[in-house]
Short mmCIF file of C-alpha atoms in Angstrom, two decimals:
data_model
loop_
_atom_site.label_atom_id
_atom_site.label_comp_id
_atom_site.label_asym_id
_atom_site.label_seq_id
_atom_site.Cartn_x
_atom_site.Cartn_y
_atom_site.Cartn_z
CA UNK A 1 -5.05 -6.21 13.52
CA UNK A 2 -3.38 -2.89 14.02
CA UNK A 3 -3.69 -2.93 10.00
CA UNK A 4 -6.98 -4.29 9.60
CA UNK A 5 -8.27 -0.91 11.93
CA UNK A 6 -6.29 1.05 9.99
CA UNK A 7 -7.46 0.19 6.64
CA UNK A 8 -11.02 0.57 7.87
CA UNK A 9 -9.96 4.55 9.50
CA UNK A 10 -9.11 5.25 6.14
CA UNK A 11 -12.18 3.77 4.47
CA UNK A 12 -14.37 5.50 6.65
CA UNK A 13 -12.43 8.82 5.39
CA UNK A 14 -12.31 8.02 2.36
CA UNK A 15 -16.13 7.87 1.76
CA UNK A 16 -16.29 11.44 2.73
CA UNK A 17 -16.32 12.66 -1.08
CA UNK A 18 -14.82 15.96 -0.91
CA UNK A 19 -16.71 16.86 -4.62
CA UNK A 20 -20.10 16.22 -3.43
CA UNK A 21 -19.65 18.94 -0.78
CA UNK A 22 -18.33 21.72 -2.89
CA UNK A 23 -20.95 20.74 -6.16
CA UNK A 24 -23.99 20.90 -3.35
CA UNK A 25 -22.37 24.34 -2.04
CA UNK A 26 -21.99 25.88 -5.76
CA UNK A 27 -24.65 24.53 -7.60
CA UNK A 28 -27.31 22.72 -5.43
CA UNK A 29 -26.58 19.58 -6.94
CA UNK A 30 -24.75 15.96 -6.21
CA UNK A 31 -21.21 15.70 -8.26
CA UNK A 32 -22.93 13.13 -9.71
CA UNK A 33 -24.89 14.82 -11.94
CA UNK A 34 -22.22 17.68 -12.52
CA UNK A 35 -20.51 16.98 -15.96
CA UNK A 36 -19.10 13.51 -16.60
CA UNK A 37 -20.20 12.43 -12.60
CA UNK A 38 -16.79 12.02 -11.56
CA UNK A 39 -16.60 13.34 -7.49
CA UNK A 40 -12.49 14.42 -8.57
CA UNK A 41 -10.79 17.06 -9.20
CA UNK A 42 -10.58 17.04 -12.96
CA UNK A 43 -14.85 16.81 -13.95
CA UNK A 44 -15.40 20.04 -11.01
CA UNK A 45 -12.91 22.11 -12.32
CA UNK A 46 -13.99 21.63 -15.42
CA UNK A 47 -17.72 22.26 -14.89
CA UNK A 48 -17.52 24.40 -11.99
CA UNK A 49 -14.07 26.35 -12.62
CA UNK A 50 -10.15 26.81 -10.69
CA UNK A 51 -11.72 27.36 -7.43
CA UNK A 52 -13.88 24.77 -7.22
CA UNK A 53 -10.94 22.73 -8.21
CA UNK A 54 -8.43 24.14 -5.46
CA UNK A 55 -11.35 23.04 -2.85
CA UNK A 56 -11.93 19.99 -3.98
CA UNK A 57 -7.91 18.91 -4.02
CA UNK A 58 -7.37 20.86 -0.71
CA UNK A 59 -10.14 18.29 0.79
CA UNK A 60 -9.06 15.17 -0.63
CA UNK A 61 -5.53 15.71 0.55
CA UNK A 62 -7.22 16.60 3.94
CA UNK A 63 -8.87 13.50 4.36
CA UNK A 64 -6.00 11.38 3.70
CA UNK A 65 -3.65 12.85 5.67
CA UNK A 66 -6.60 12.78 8.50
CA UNK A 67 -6.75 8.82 8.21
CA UNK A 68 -2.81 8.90 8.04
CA UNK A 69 -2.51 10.93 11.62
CA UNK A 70 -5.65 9.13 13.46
CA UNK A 71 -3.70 5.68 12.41
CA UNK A 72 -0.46 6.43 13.60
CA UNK A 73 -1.33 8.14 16.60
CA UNK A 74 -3.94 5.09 17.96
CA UNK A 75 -1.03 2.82 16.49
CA UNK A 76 2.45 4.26 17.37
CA UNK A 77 4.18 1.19 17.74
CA UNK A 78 3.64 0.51 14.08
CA UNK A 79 3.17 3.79 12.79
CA UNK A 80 4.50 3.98 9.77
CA UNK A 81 3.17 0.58 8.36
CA UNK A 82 -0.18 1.83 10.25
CA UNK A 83 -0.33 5.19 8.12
CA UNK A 84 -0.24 3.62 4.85
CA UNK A 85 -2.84 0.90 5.35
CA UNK A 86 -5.26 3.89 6.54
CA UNK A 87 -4.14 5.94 3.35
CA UNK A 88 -4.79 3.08 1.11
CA UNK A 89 -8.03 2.61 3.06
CA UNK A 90 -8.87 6.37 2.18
CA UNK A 91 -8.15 5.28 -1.69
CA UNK A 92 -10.01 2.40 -1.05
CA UNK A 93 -12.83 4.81 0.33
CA UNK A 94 -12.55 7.57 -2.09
CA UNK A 95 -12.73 4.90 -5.06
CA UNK A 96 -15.65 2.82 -3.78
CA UNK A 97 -17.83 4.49 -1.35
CA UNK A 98 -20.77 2.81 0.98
CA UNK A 99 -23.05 5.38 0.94
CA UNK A 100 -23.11 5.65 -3.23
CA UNK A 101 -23.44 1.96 -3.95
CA UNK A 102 -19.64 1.84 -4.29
CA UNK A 103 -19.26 4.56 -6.85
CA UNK A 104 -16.68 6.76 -6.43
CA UNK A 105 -13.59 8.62 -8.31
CA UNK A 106 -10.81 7.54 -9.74
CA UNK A 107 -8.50 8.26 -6.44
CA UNK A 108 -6.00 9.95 -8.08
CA UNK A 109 -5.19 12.65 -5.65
CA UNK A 110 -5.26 10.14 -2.17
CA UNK A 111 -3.20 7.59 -4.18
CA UNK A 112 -0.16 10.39 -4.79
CA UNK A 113 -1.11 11.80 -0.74
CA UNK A 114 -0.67 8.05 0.26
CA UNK A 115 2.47 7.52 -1.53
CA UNK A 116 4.11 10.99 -0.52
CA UNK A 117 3.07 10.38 3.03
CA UNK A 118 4.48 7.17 3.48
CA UNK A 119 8.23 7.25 1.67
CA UNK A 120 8.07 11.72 1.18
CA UNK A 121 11.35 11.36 -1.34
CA UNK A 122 9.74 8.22 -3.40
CA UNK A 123 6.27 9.01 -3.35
CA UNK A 124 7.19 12.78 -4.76
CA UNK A 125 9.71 11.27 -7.49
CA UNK A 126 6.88 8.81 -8.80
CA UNK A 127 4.58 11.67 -8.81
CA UNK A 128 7.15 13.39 -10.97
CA UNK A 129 7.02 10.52 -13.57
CA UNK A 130 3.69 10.37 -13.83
CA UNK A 131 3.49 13.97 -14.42
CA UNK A 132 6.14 14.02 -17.32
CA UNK A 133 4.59 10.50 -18.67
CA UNK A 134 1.23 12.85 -18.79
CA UNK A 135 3.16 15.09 -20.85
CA UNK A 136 5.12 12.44 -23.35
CA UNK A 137 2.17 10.27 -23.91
CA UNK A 138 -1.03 13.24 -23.75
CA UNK A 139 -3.24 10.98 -21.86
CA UNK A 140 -3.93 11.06 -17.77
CA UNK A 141 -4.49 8.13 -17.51
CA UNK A 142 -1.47 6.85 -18.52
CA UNK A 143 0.25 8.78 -16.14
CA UNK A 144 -1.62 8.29 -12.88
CA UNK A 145 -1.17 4.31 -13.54
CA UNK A 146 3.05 5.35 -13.96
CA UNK A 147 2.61 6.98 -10.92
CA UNK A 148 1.60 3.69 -8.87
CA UNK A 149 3.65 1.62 -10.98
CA UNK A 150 6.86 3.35 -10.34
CA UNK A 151 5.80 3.42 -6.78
CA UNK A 152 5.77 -0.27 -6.73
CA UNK A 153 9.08 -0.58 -7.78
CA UNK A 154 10.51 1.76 -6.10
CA UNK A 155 9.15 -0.24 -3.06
CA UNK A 156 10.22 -3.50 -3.84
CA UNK A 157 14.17 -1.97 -4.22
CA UNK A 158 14.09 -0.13 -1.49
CA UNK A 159 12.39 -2.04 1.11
CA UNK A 160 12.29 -5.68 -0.47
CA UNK A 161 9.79 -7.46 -2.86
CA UNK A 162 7.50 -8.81 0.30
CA UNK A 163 7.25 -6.17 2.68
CA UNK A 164 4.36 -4.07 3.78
CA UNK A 165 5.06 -1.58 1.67
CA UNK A 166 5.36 -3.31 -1.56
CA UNK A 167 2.10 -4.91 -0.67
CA UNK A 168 -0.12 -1.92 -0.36
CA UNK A 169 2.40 -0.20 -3.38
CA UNK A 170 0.42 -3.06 -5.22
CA UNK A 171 -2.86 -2.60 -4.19
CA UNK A 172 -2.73 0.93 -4.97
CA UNK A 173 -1.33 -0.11 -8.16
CA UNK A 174 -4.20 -2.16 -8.71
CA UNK A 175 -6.79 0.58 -7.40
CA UNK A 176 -5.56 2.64 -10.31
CA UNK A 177 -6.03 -0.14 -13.25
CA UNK A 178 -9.47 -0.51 -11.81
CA UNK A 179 -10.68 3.27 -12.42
CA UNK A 180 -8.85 3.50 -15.24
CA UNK A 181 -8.63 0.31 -17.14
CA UNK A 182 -11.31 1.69 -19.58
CA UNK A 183 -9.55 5.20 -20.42
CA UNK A 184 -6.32 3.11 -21.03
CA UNK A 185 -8.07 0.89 -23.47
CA UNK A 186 -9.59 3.59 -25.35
CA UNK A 187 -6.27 5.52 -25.55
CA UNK A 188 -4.81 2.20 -27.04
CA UNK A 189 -7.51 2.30 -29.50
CA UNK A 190 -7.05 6.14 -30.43
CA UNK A 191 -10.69 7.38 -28.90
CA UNK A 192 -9.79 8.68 -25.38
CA UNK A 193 -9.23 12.68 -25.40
CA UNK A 194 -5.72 13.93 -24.88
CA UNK A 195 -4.92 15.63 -21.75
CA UNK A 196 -4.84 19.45 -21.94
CA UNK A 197 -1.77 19.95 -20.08
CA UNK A 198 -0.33 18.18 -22.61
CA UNK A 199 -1.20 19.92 -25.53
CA UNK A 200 -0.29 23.46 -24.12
CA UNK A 201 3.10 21.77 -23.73
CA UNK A 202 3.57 20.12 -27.20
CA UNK A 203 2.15 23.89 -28.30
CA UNK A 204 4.34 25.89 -26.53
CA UNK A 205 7.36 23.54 -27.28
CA UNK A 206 6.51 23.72 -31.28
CA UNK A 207 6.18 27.48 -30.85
CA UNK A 208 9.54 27.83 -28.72
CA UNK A 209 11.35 25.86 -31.91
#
């Protein structure tokens, strides 16, 4: 049961779309209708610039760790287990909120706060690997599902195939296919846009040779 609340802490957390906030701040309008609709990171600093971008990461790290801390402190006998049910709940949350007929963001940034909160030296090392997959393979989507992936097995070797962790390593894992199962097919079939990271890096490589 201690779980079960926790997952729901997080949910409720998670519906608080950071986004929404700073697109109704800057430009009167929900995230929604602010580029491709996405309430992340990625479509607000894109429309709405660096800033905007900074806020909205600074708040969806906030919110996570805010479901993390509420959960372990009403559940300190199973704390750790505790935190990362709430910080899957705030993925959960982020990805699929209530209050916008379960349309949310791709959960990107709570997934990597989740992972880094729980296991700090695994959860930053499978952040690492997405980040150079994002960089190999030019698409962000393939990296944020390495990210969850690696996570997962990292999980199962250090803490065994069947514990708590491996089990909400998976769910995570699968919270990532979902919002990005279509971006992964169209990079398969050639159509999805590379990342832009990625091609300042192939750039400045080339030009470095």
């Amino acid at each position: 049961m201690d779980q079960f609340f926790s997952l729901l802490i997080g949910y409720a957390f998670g519906c608080f779309l950071t986004a929404d906030v700073v697109c109704r701040r800057l430009v009167g309008k929900p995230v929604f209708q602010v580029g491709v609709g996405n309430p992340g990171m990625a479509n607000v600093g894109h429309e709405l610039g660096t800033k905007a971008a900074v806020l909205v990461l600074a708040g969806d790290i906030a919110k996570t760790l805010a479901a993390w801390l509420v959960a372990r402190a009403l559940f300190p006998a199973n704390a750790a287990v505790c935190g990362l049910a709430a910080t899957t709940g705030a993925t959960i949350g982020h990805n699929f909120p209530a209050w916008h007929r379960f349309r949310g963001g791709k959960g990107v940034t709570t997934t990597c706060s989740a992972i880094i909160l729980a296991a700090p030296a695994l959860g930053i090392a499978s952040a690492v690997v997405g980040l150079v997959v994002v960089l190999l393979s030019g698409y962000l989507c393939v990296g944020a599902e390495a990210i969850t992936l690696t996570f997962l097995l990292a999980c199962c070797v250090a803490y065994g195939p069947t514990s708590a962790y491996a089990a909400y390593a998976l769910v995570l894992a699968a919270l990532m296919l979902w919002a990005h199962w279509s971006a992964l097919v169209a990079a398969a079939h050639g159509t999805q846009p590379r990342a832009s990271i990625s091609v300042k890096f192939w750039k400045r490589l080339r030009h470095g040779r």
